[in-house]
mmCIF file of C-alpha atoms in Angstrom:
data_model
loop_
_atom_site.group_PDB
_atom_site.id
_atom_site.type_symbol
_atom_site.label_atom_id
_atom_site.label_comp_id
_atom_site.label_asym_id
_atom_site.label_seq_id
_atom_site.Cartn_x
_atom_site.Cartn_y
_atom_site.Cartn_z
ATOM 1 C CA MET A 1 19.309 -25.449 2.892
ATOM 2 C CA ASP A 2 21.638 -24.309 0.462
ATOM 3 C CA ASP A 3 20.628 -20.954 -0.807
ATOM 4 C CA GLY A 4 21.777 -21.544 -4.509
ATOM 5 C CA ILE A 5 24.553 -18.893 -4.627
ATOM 6 C CA SER A 6 27.556 -18.605 -2.871
ATOM 7 C CA ARG A 7 28.733 -15.075 -1.560
ATOM 8 C CA ASN A 8 32.183 -14.390 -2.858
ATOM 9 C CA ASN A 9 32.553 -10.896 -4.507
ATOM 10 C CA ASN A 10 35.904 -10.775 -5.363
ATOM 11 C CA ASN A 11 35.099 -11.377 -9.304
ATOM 12 C CA SER A 12 32.606 -8.938 -9.893
ATOM 13 C CA ASN A 13 33.487 -6.474 -12.303
ATOM 14 C CA GLN A 14 33.708 -2.671 -11.414
ATOM 15 C CA ILE A 15 31.996 -0.126 -13.140
ATOM 16 C CA LEU A 16 32.025 3.432 -12.930
ATOM 17 C CA CYS A 17 29.203 4.445 -10.533
ATOM 18 C CA PRO A 18 26.658 7.007 -11.922
ATOM 19 C CA ILE A 19 27.039 10.413 -12.371
ATOM 20 C CA LYS A 20 24.383 11.516 -9.238
ATOM 21 C CA PRO A 21 24.593 8.780 -6.229
ATOM 22 C CA ILE A 22 21.667 6.418 -5.949
ATOM 23 C CA ARG A 23 18.907 7.303 -3.334
ATOM 24 C CA CYS A 24 17.765 4.001 -2.543
ATOM 25 C CA ILE A 25 17.739 -0.076 -3.828
ATOM 26 C CA VAL A 26 14.261 -1.312 -3.263
ATOM 27 C CA LYS A 27 13.478 -5.226 -2.951
ATOM 28 C CA LEU A 28 10.438 -6.508 -3.259
ATOM 29 C CA GLY A 29 10.229 -9.755 -1.193
ATOM 30 C CA GLY A 30 8.623 -12.417 -3.187
ATOM 31 C CA ALA A 31 5.859 -13.216 -0.421
ATOM 32 C CA ALA A 32 4.859 -9.689 -0.081
ATOM 33 C CA ILE A 33 3.882 -9.135 -3.642
ATOM 34 C CA THR A 34 2.961 -13.032 -4.590
ATOM 35 C CA CYS A 35 0.438 -15.572 -2.889
ATOM 36 C CA LYS A 36 3.678 -17.979 -2.531
ATOM 37 C CA ASN A 37 1.884 -20.955 -1.954
ATOM 38 C CA GLU A 38 -0.252 -20.655 -5.189
ATOM 39 C CA ILE A 39 1.899 -21.481 -8.398
ATOM 40 C CA GLU A 40 1.835 -17.743 -10.351
ATOM 41 C CA LYS A 41 -0.786 -15.689 -8.787
ATOM 42 C CA MET A 42 0.127 -12.381 -7.532
ATOM 43 C CA ASN A 43 -1.200 -10.398 -4.544
ATOM 44 C CA GLU A 44 -2.630 -7.692 -6.711
ATOM 45 C CA GLU A 45 -3.656 -5.450 -4.012
ATOM 46 C CA SER A 46 -0.144 -5.790 -2.678
ATOM 47 C CA ILE A 47 1.389 -4.866 -5.841
ATOM 48 C CA GLU A 48 -0.700 -1.896 -6.192
ATOM 49 C CA LYS A 49 -0.074 -0.165 -2.808
ATOM 50 C CA VAL A 50 3.578 -1.023 -2.850
ATOM 51 C CA SER A 51 3.563 0.823 -6.496
ATOM 52 C CA SER A 52 2.070 3.712 -5.068
ATOM 53 C CA GLN A 53 3.931 3.929 -2.078
ATOM 54 C CA LEU A 54 7.333 3.686 -4.330
ATOM 55 C CA ARG A 55 5.607 6.985 -6.341
ATOM 56 C CA GLN A 56 5.589 8.964 -3.097
ATOM 57 C CA ALA A 57 8.672 8.525 -1.966
ATOM 58 C CA MET A 58 10.499 8.853 -5.292
ATOM 59 C CA ILE A 59 8.408 11.924 -6.460
ATOM 60 C CA SER A 60 8.419 13.651 -3.354
ATOM 61 C CA GLY A 61 6.173 17.136 -3.113
ATOM 62 C CA LEU A 62 4.700 16.228 -6.274
ATOM 63 C CA SER A 63 1.961 14.307 -5.014
ATOM 64 C CA SER A 64 -0.771 16.876 -6.428
ATOM 65 C CA LEU A 65 0.037 16.444 -9.952
ATOM 66 C CA LYS A 66 -1.839 13.786 -12.082
ATOM 67 C CA ILE A 67 -0.589 10.562 -12.375
ATOM 68 C CA CYS A 68 -0.042 10.049 -15.834
ATOM 69 C CA GLY A 69 0.692 6.176 -16.825
ATOM 70 C CA MET A 70 3.100 4.911 -18.857
ATOM 71 C CA ASP A 71 1.599 1.415 -19.595
ATOM 72 C CA TRP A 72 -0.162 1.853 -22.775
ATOM 73 C CA SER A 73 -0.867 -1.576 -23.638
ATOM 74 C CA LYS A 74 -4.265 -3.128 -23.511
ATOM 75 C CA ARG A 75 -4.919 -5.030 -19.997
ATOM 76 C CA PRO A 76 -7.979 -7.883 -20.214
ATOM 77 C CA GLY A 77 -11.080 -6.156 -18.883
ATOM 78 C CA ASN A 78 -9.595 -2.707 -18.466
ATOM 79 C CA SER A 79 -10.795 -0.031 -20.582
ATOM 80 C CA GLU A 80 -8.890 2.620 -19.789
ATOM 81 C CA ALA A 81 -7.613 5.297 -21.982
ATOM 82 C CA SER A 82 -4.097 5.915 -23.170
ATOM 83 C CA PRO A 83 -3.299 9.410 -21.922
ATOM 84 C CA THR A 84 -2.858 12.639 -24.495
ATOM 85 C CA VAL A 85 0.057 14.688 -25.309
ATOM 86 C CA ASP A 86 -1.406 17.367 -23.460
ATOM 87 C CA ASP A 87 -1.558 15.139 -20.345
ATOM 88 C CA PHE A 88 2.205 15.193 -20.071
ATOM 89 C CA SER A 89 2.504 19.109 -20.375
ATOM 90 C CA ASP A 90 3.035 19.309 -16.554
ATOM 91 C CA GLN A 91 5.061 16.786 -16.117
ATOM 92 C CA SER A 92 8.557 17.800 -16.929
ATOM 93 C CA LEU A 93 9.321 18.437 -13.496
ATOM 94 C CA LEU A 94 8.810 14.954 -12.430
ATOM 95 C CA ASP A 95 12.039 13.129 -11.347
ATOM 96 C CA SER A 96 12.140 9.494 -10.220
ATOM 97 C CA ASP A 97 14.723 10.202 -7.624
ATOM 98 C CA ARG A 98 17.171 7.341 -8.754
ATOM 99 C CA PHE A 99 16.015 4.373 -7.139
ATOM 100 C CA ILE A 100 16.392 0.726 -8.202
ATOM 101 C CA VAL A 101 13.686 -2.028 -7.796
ATOM 102 C CA VAL A 102 14.434 -5.395 -7.598
ATOM 103 C CA HIS A 103 11.994 -8.041 -6.602
ATOM 104 C CA GLY A 104 11.802 -11.702 -5.658
ATOM 105 C CA ALA A 105 10.112 -14.585 -7.625
ATOM 106 C CA GLY A 106 7.495 -15.748 -4.841
ATOM 107 C CA SER A 107 5.382 -18.051 -6.811
ATOM 108 C CA PHE A 108 6.771 -17.102 -9.756
ATOM 109 C CA GLY A 109 9.545 -19.504 -10.988
ATOM 110 C CA HIS A 110 10.557 -21.393 -7.758
ATOM 111 C CA PHE A 111 8.139 -24.291 -8.499
ATOM 112 C CA GLN A 112 9.571 -24.394 -11.890
ATOM 113 C CA ALA A 113 13.311 -24.606 -10.458
ATOM 114 C CA SER A 114 12.884 -26.824 -7.710
ATOM 115 C CA LYS A 115 11.298 -29.202 -9.599
ATOM 116 C CA SER A 116 13.904 -29.945 -12.586
ATOM 117 C CA GLY A 117 16.895 -28.579 -10.590
ATOM 118 C CA VAL A 118 18.073 -25.506 -12.163
ATOM 119 C CA HIS A 119 19.756 -24.481 -8.911
ATOM 120 C CA LYS A 120 22.015 -27.626 -9.074
ATOM 121 C CA GLY A 121 23.240 -27.130 -12.887
ATOM 122 C CA GLY A 122 23.544 -29.312 -15.555
ATOM 123 C CA LEU A 123 21.863 -28.363 -18.726
ATOM 124 C CA ASN A 124 22.926 -31.410 -20.288
ATOM 125 C CA GLN A 125 19.847 -33.131 -18.893
ATOM 126 C CA PRO A 126 16.506 -32.450 -20.561
ATOM 127 C CA LEU A 127 14.378 -32.158 -17.740
ATOM 128 C CA VAL A 128 17.005 -29.489 -16.529
ATOM 129 C CA LYS A 129 17.344 -27.314 -19.599
ATOM 130 C CA ALA A 130 13.591 -27.274 -20.007
ATOM 131 C CA GLY A 131 13.255 -25.966 -16.400
ATOM 132 C CA PHE A 132 15.705 -23.284 -16.974
ATOM 133 C CA VAL A 133 13.478 -22.184 -19.819
ATOM 134 C CA ALA A 134 10.469 -22.494 -17.935
ATOM 135 C CA THR A 135 11.822 -20.952 -15.168
ATOM 136 C CA ARG A 136 12.600 -17.960 -16.860
ATOM 137 C CA ILE A 137 9.315 -17.745 -18.876
ATOM 138 C CA SER A 138 7.937 -17.123 -15.319
ATOM 139 C CA VAL A 139 9.869 -15.095 -13.604
ATOM 140 C CA THR A 140 9.835 -12.449 -16.747
ATOM 141 C CA THR A 141 6.184 -12.873 -16.397
ATOM 142 C CA LEU A 142 6.212 -11.313 -13.369
ATOM 143 C CA ASN A 143 8.878 -8.816 -13.875
ATOM 144 C CA LEU A 144 6.774 -7.802 -17.001
ATOM 145 C CA GLU A 145 3.740 -7.041 -14.433
ATOM 146 C CA ILE A 146 5.943 -5.557 -11.707
ATOM 147 C CA VAL A 147 7.110 -2.993 -14.259
ATOM 148 C CA ARG A 148 3.319 -2.133 -15.619
ATOM 149 C CA ALA A 149 2.374 -1.640 -11.863
ATOM 150 C CA LEU A 150 4.930 0.749 -11.498
ATOM 151 C CA ALA A 151 4.588 2.546 -14.867
ATOM 152 C CA ARG A 152 1.103 2.791 -14.207
ATOM 153 C CA GLU A 153 1.972 4.988 -11.117
ATOM 154 C CA GLY A 154 3.726 7.267 -13.552
ATOM 155 C CA ILE A 155 7.171 5.633 -12.859
ATOM 156 C CA PRO A 156 9.294 5.545 -15.583
ATOM 157 C CA SER A 157 10.167 1.663 -14.851
ATOM 158 C CA ILE A 158 12.452 -0.754 -17.050
ATOM 159 C CA GLY A 159 12.678 -4.478 -16.994
ATOM 160 C CA MET A 160 16.026 -5.665 -16.401
ATOM 161 C CA SER A 161 16.972 -9.317 -16.457
ATOM 162 C CA PRO A 162 19.923 -10.652 -15.273
ATOM 163 C CA PHE A 163 20.529 -13.039 -17.708
ATOM 164 C CA SER A 164 20.343 -10.866 -20.565
ATOM 165 C CA CYS A 165 22.248 -8.220 -18.839
ATOM 166 C CA GLY A 166 25.279 -10.826 -18.293
ATOM 167 C CA TRP A 167 25.287 -11.631 -15.301
ATOM 168 C CA LEU A 168 27.196 -14.852 -14.749
ATOM 169 C CA THR A 169 28.647 -17.506 -12.233
ATOM 170 C CA SER A 170 31.126 -19.866 -11.381
ATOM 171 C CA GLU A 171 30.314 -23.011 -8.680
ATOM 172 C CA ARG A 172 27.627 -20.414 -7.751
ATOM 173 C CA ASN A 173 29.814 -17.965 -7.158
ATOM 174 C CA VAL A 174 28.953 -14.344 -8.590
ATOM 175 C CA ALA A 175 31.510 -14.038 -11.359
ATOM 176 C CA SER A 176 30.237 -11.423 -13.718
ATOM 177 C CA ALA A 177 28.205 -8.962 -12.281
ATOM 178 C CA ASP A 178 28.047 -6.257 -14.799
ATOM 179 C CA VAL A 179 25.901 -3.249 -13.765
ATOM 180 C CA SER A 180 27.030 -0.561 -16.805
ATOM 181 C CA MET A 181 23.268 -0.754 -18.256
ATOM 182 C CA VAL A 182 21.911 -0.223 -14.976
ATOM 183 C CA ALA A 183 23.841 2.568 -14.556
ATOM 184 C CA LYS A 184 22.952 4.206 -17.557
ATOM 185 C CA ALA A 185 19.548 3.294 -17.367
ATOM 186 C CA ILE A 186 19.402 5.547 -14.058
ATOM 187 C CA ASP A 187 21.590 8.214 -15.853
ATOM 188 C CA SER A 188 18.597 8.370 -18.581
ATOM 189 C CA GLY A 189 16.390 8.933 -15.567
ATOM 190 C CA PHE A 190 14.823 5.476 -15.423
ATOM 191 C CA VAL A 191 14.276 3.004 -12.582
ATOM 192 C CA PRO A 192 15.486 -0.092 -13.483
ATOM 193 C CA VAL A 193 13.685 -3.404 -11.971
ATOM 194 C CA LEU A 194 15.521 -6.694 -11.636
ATOM 195 C CA HIS A 195 14.348 -9.646 -10.647
ATOM 196 C CA GLY A 196 15.938 -13.259 -9.110
ATOM 197 C CA ASP A 197 16.705 -15.149 -12.518
ATOM 198 C CA ALA A 198 18.148 -18.497 -13.479
ATOM 199 C CA VAL A 199 21.562 -17.945 -14.954
ATOM 200 C CA LEU A 200 24.593 -19.212 -16.783
ATOM 201 C CA ASP A 201 27.035 -20.779 -14.593
ATOM 202 C CA GLU A 202 30.609 -21.179 -15.561
ATOM 203 C CA ALA A 203 31.170 -24.389 -13.814
ATOM 204 C CA GLN A 204 27.929 -26.067 -13.424
ATOM 205 C CA ASP A 205 26.218 -24.721 -16.536
ATOM 206 C CA CYS A 206 23.217 -22.731 -14.734
ATOM 207 C CA THR A 207 22.022 -21.917 -11.343
ATOM 208 C CA ILE A 208 19.419 -19.596 -9.908
ATOM 209 C CA LEU A 209 20.468 -16.133 -8.789
ATOM 210 C CA SER A 210 18.640 -14.893 -6.091
ATOM 211 C CA GLY A 211 17.066 -10.997 -5.607
ATOM 212 C CA ASP A 212 19.110 -10.614 -2.227
ATOM 213 C CA VAL A 213 22.304 -11.462 -3.890
ATOM 214 C CA ILE A 214 21.786 -9.115 -6.468
ATOM 215 C CA ILE A 215 20.982 -6.365 -4.069
ATOM 216 C CA ARG A 216 24.403 -6.842 -2.244
ATOM 217 C CA HIS A 217 26.314 -6.600 -5.635
ATOM 218 C CA LEU A 218 24.077 -3.483 -6.817
ATOM 219 C CA ALA A 219 25.012 -1.828 -3.627
ATOM 220 C CA ALA A 220 28.526 -2.956 -3.722
ATOM 221 C CA GLN A 221 29.159 -1.287 -6.786
ATOM 222 C CA LEU A 222 26.551 1.737 -7.088
ATOM 223 C CA LYS A 223 26.766 2.853 -3.200
ATOM 224 C CA PRO A 224 22.982 3.884 -2.442
ATOM 225 C CA GLU A 225 22.398 6.145 0.495
ATOM 226 C CA TYR A 226 20.124 3.050 2.148
ATOM 227 C CA VAL A 227 18.465 -0.225 0.757
ATOM 228 C CA VAL A 228 14.930 -1.194 2.038
ATOM 229 C CA PHE A 229 13.337 -5.149 2.134
ATOM 230 C CA LEU A 230 9.740 -5.300 1.616
ATOM 231 C CA THR A 231 8.213 -8.255 3.237
ATOM 232 C CA ASP A 232 5.362 -9.982 4.203
ATOM 233 C CA VAL A 233 6.304 -9.716 7.862
ATOM 234 C CA LEU A 234 7.030 -6.655 9.875
ATOM 235 C CA GLY A 235 10.902 -7.619 9.970
ATOM 236 C CA VAL A 236 13.445 -10.011 11.052
ATOM 237 C CA TYR A 237 12.338 -12.131 14.500
ATOM 238 C CA ASP A 238 14.433 -14.369 16.840
ATOM 239 C CA ARG A 239 12.200 -17.165 15.223
ATOM 240 C CA PRO A 240 9.757 -17.962 12.876
ATOM 241 C CA PRO A 241 7.084 -15.090 13.435
ATOM 242 C CA THR A 242 4.378 -17.324 13.666
ATOM 243 C CA GLU A 243 5.860 -19.202 16.514
ATOM 244 C CA PRO A 244 4.394 -18.357 20.397
ATOM 245 C CA ASN A 245 6.023 -15.689 22.129
ATOM 246 C CA ALA A 246 7.973 -14.743 18.651
ATOM 247 C CA VAL A 247 10.034 -11.302 19.472
ATOM 248 C CA LEU A 248 10.594 -8.446 16.729
ATOM 249 C CA LEU A 249 14.602 -7.449 16.367
ATOM 250 C CA LYS A 250 14.481 -3.780 15.957
ATOM 251 C CA GLU A 251 17.771 -3.236 15.719
ATOM 252 C CA ILE A 252 20.917 -5.397 14.331
ATOM 253 C CA ALA A 253 24.485 -4.339 14.676
ATOM 254 C CA VAL A 254 27.405 -5.578 11.895
ATOM 255 C CA SER A 255 31.093 -5.677 12.819
ATOM 256 C CA GLU A 256 33.478 -4.850 9.986
ATOM 257 C CA ASP A 257 34.418 -8.603 10.105
ATOM 258 C CA GLY A 258 30.744 -9.299 9.326
ATOM 259 C CA SER A 259 29.733 -10.859 12.389
ATOM 260 C CA TRP A 260 26.777 -9.469 14.056
ATOM 261 C CA SER A 261 24.423 -8.548 17.380
ATOM 262 C CA VAL A 262 21.200 -7.591 18.447
ATOM 263 C CA VAL A 263 20.940 -4.032 20.024
ATOM 264 C CA LYS A 264 17.605 -4.008 20.354
ATOM 265 C CA PRO A 265 15.922 -5.541 22.343
ATOM 266 C CA THR A 266 18.656 -6.328 24.619
ATOM 267 C CA LEU A 267 17.685 -10.369 25.010
ATOM 268 C CA LYS A 268 20.231 -12.673 26.567
ATOM 269 C CA GLU A 269 22.074 -15.225 24.400
ATOM 270 C CA MET A 270 20.525 -13.816 20.830
ATOM 271 C CA ASN A 271 23.716 -13.113 18.913
ATOM 272 C CA LYS A 272 23.203 -15.011 15.599
ATOM 273 C CA GLN A 273 20.581 -17.530 17.071
ATOM 274 C CA VAL A 274 17.898 -16.436 14.790
ATOM 275 C CA GLU A 275 16.198 -19.158 13.741
ATOM 276 C CA ILE A 276 13.798 -19.370 10.613
ATOM 277 C CA THR A 277 13.059 -21.881 8.217
ATOM 278 C CA VAL A 278 12.499 -22.038 4.050
ATOM 279 C CA ALA A 279 9.964 -23.452 2.140
ATOM 280 C CA ALA A 280 10.392 -26.317 0.430
ATOM 281 C CA HIS A 281 10.373 -24.971 -3.030
ATOM 282 C CA ASP A 282 12.819 -22.095 -2.291
ATOM 283 C CA THR A 283 15.570 -22.333 -4.101
ATOM 284 C CA THR A 284 17.326 -19.143 -3.349
ATOM 285 C CA GLY A 285 17.411 -19.581 0.663
ATOM 286 C CA GLY A 286 14.798 -17.301 1.906
ATOM 287 C CA MET A 287 15.143 -15.382 4.861
ATOM 288 C CA VAL A 288 18.365 -16.954 5.345
ATOM 289 C CA THR A 289 20.002 -15.110 2.508
ATOM 290 C CA LYS A 290 17.906 -12.013 3.207
ATOM 291 C CA ILE A 291 19.412 -11.560 6.726
ATOM 292 C CA TRP A 292 23.051 -12.207 5.396
ATOM 293 C CA GLU A 293 22.959 -10.445 2.356
ATOM 294 C CA ALA A 294 21.718 -7.751 4.354
ATOM 295 C CA ALA A 295 24.528 -7.510 6.956
ATOM 296 C CA MET A 296 27.125 -7.708 3.786
ATOM 297 C CA ILE A 297 25.181 -4.774 2.620
ATOM 298 C CA ALA A 298 25.406 -3.110 6.026
ATOM 299 C CA LYS A 299 29.135 -3.533 6.308
ATOM 300 C CA LEU A 300 29.667 -1.374 3.650
ATOM 301 C CA GLY A 301 28.069 1.274 5.583
ATOM 302 C CA ILE A 302 24.846 1.473 4.150
ATOM 303 C CA ASP A 303 21.762 1.654 6.457
ATOM 304 C CA VAL A 304 19.232 -1.481 5.879
ATOM 305 C CA TYR A 305 15.657 -1.480 6.782
ATOM 306 C CA ILE A 306 13.485 -4.539 6.592
ATOM 307 C CA VAL A 307 9.872 -4.039 7.189
ATOM 308 C CA LYS A 308 6.331 -5.133 6.221
ATOM 309 C CA ALA A 309 5.228 -4.199 2.529
ATOM 310 C CA ALA A 310 2.345 -1.468 2.164
ATOM 311 C CA THR A 311 2.157 -0.016 5.834
ATOM 312 C CA ASP A 312 2.837 3.103 6.895
ATOM 313 C CA ASP A 313 6.409 1.927 8.150
ATOM 314 C CA SER A 314 7.534 0.866 4.953
ATOM 315 C CA LEU A 315 6.313 4.118 3.527
ATOM 316 C CA ARG A 316 8.810 6.021 6.110
ATOM 317 C CA ALA A 317 11.868 3.747 5.224
ATOM 318 C CA LEU A 318 11.221 4.332 1.768
ATOM 319 C CA ARG A 319 11.093 7.949 2.049
ATOM 320 C CA GLY A 320 14.359 7.720 3.768
ATOM 321 C CA GLU A 321 12.854 9.372 6.721
ATOM 322 C CA LEU A 322 14.828 6.777 8.882
ATOM 323 C CA LYS A 323 18.386 7.714 7.938
ATOM 324 C CA GLY A 324 20.778 8.455 10.602
ATOM 325 C CA ASN A 325 19.250 7.695 14.404
ATOM 326 C CA ASN A 326 16.190 9.008 13.095
ATOM 327 C CA VAL A 327 14.174 5.610 13.891
ATOM 328 C CA PRO A 328 11.278 6.064 16.282
ATOM 329 C CA GLU A 329 10.259 3.691 18.646
ATOM 330 C CA GLU A 330 7.008 3.505 17.243
ATOM 331 C CA TRP A 331 8.268 2.399 14.118
ATOM 332 C CA LEU A 332 8.375 -1.217 13.256
ATOM 333 C CA GLY A 333 10.672 -3.252 11.187
ATOM 334 C CA THR A 334 14.332 -4.228 11.638
ATOM 335 C CA VAL A 335 17.419 -1.529 11.201
ATOM 336 C CA ILE A 336 20.465 -3.534 10.274
ATOM 337 C CA ARG A 337 23.356 -1.141 10.492
ATOM 338 C CA LEU A 338 27.065 -1.010 10.589
ATOM 339 C CA LEU A 339 28.587 -0.858 14.184
ATOM 340 C CA ARG A 340 30.390 2.459 14.928
#
């Protein structure tokens, strides 16, 4: 299925990188943070666990400090009191450690976009225009909830929508990917939280920009040490993981020309023979896009880890414990890296 975005990066805006290097860009997969077959239903248990792990990864060595939440808005059914000034007296050492978070839409946005055909363009059609609005309402609603979940863990998260930041496409190629505000937010000590979004397209009026494509452009411009994709399965398999005898691919090597091959396990005729499926309502290409974009990031010399969210294995990846050749045999996930 067409993923709604071509992958030509030649026209992307180039900017100065932040003063300090980015440590990690994290993708929260839509299937990992929402109940993807139920419209606009969050997986609150997974979001809470992922947010806690991100805090542990970002603010290493300070886990004994009291968590001072930053979501001071009233939530239905919650009587939690806002923190006092004194609660922050010992928080001056907190450092969000230069992470960027990007999340997919899952059951938020995909149904609206698919029903109206937003990814195909045509804002002159009333249904498409209405779908564009509906899609953005849905994805920004999820973005706010992710930002709030991170804020409750004491992470200074700031929601940043690609549409509002001026990301544009042309014939579904990314034509403008201005990340200057992302860089400024990071240098100001915030954790930007971006998301898959409906954006304007110079040729077909509009389309859907997936979180996986966004990550690749952020990685190309901001050069993180590593990238982590958190999913609802252990990693990349040689076929849909629900099928019998599906094999987890532990390591994939990417050549400089963009081609890739399976390193571990060693299986005959597996080169590029990963069979995957895309849900009928998914306008972003699902795992098809994820693997391709991960390979393009690895081509830049940046290691990519695809791992199940809210597990011990995901925490190790987020902390950067797997960098270099430090991937233990018992770790369950997929490493995608440049063939050196």
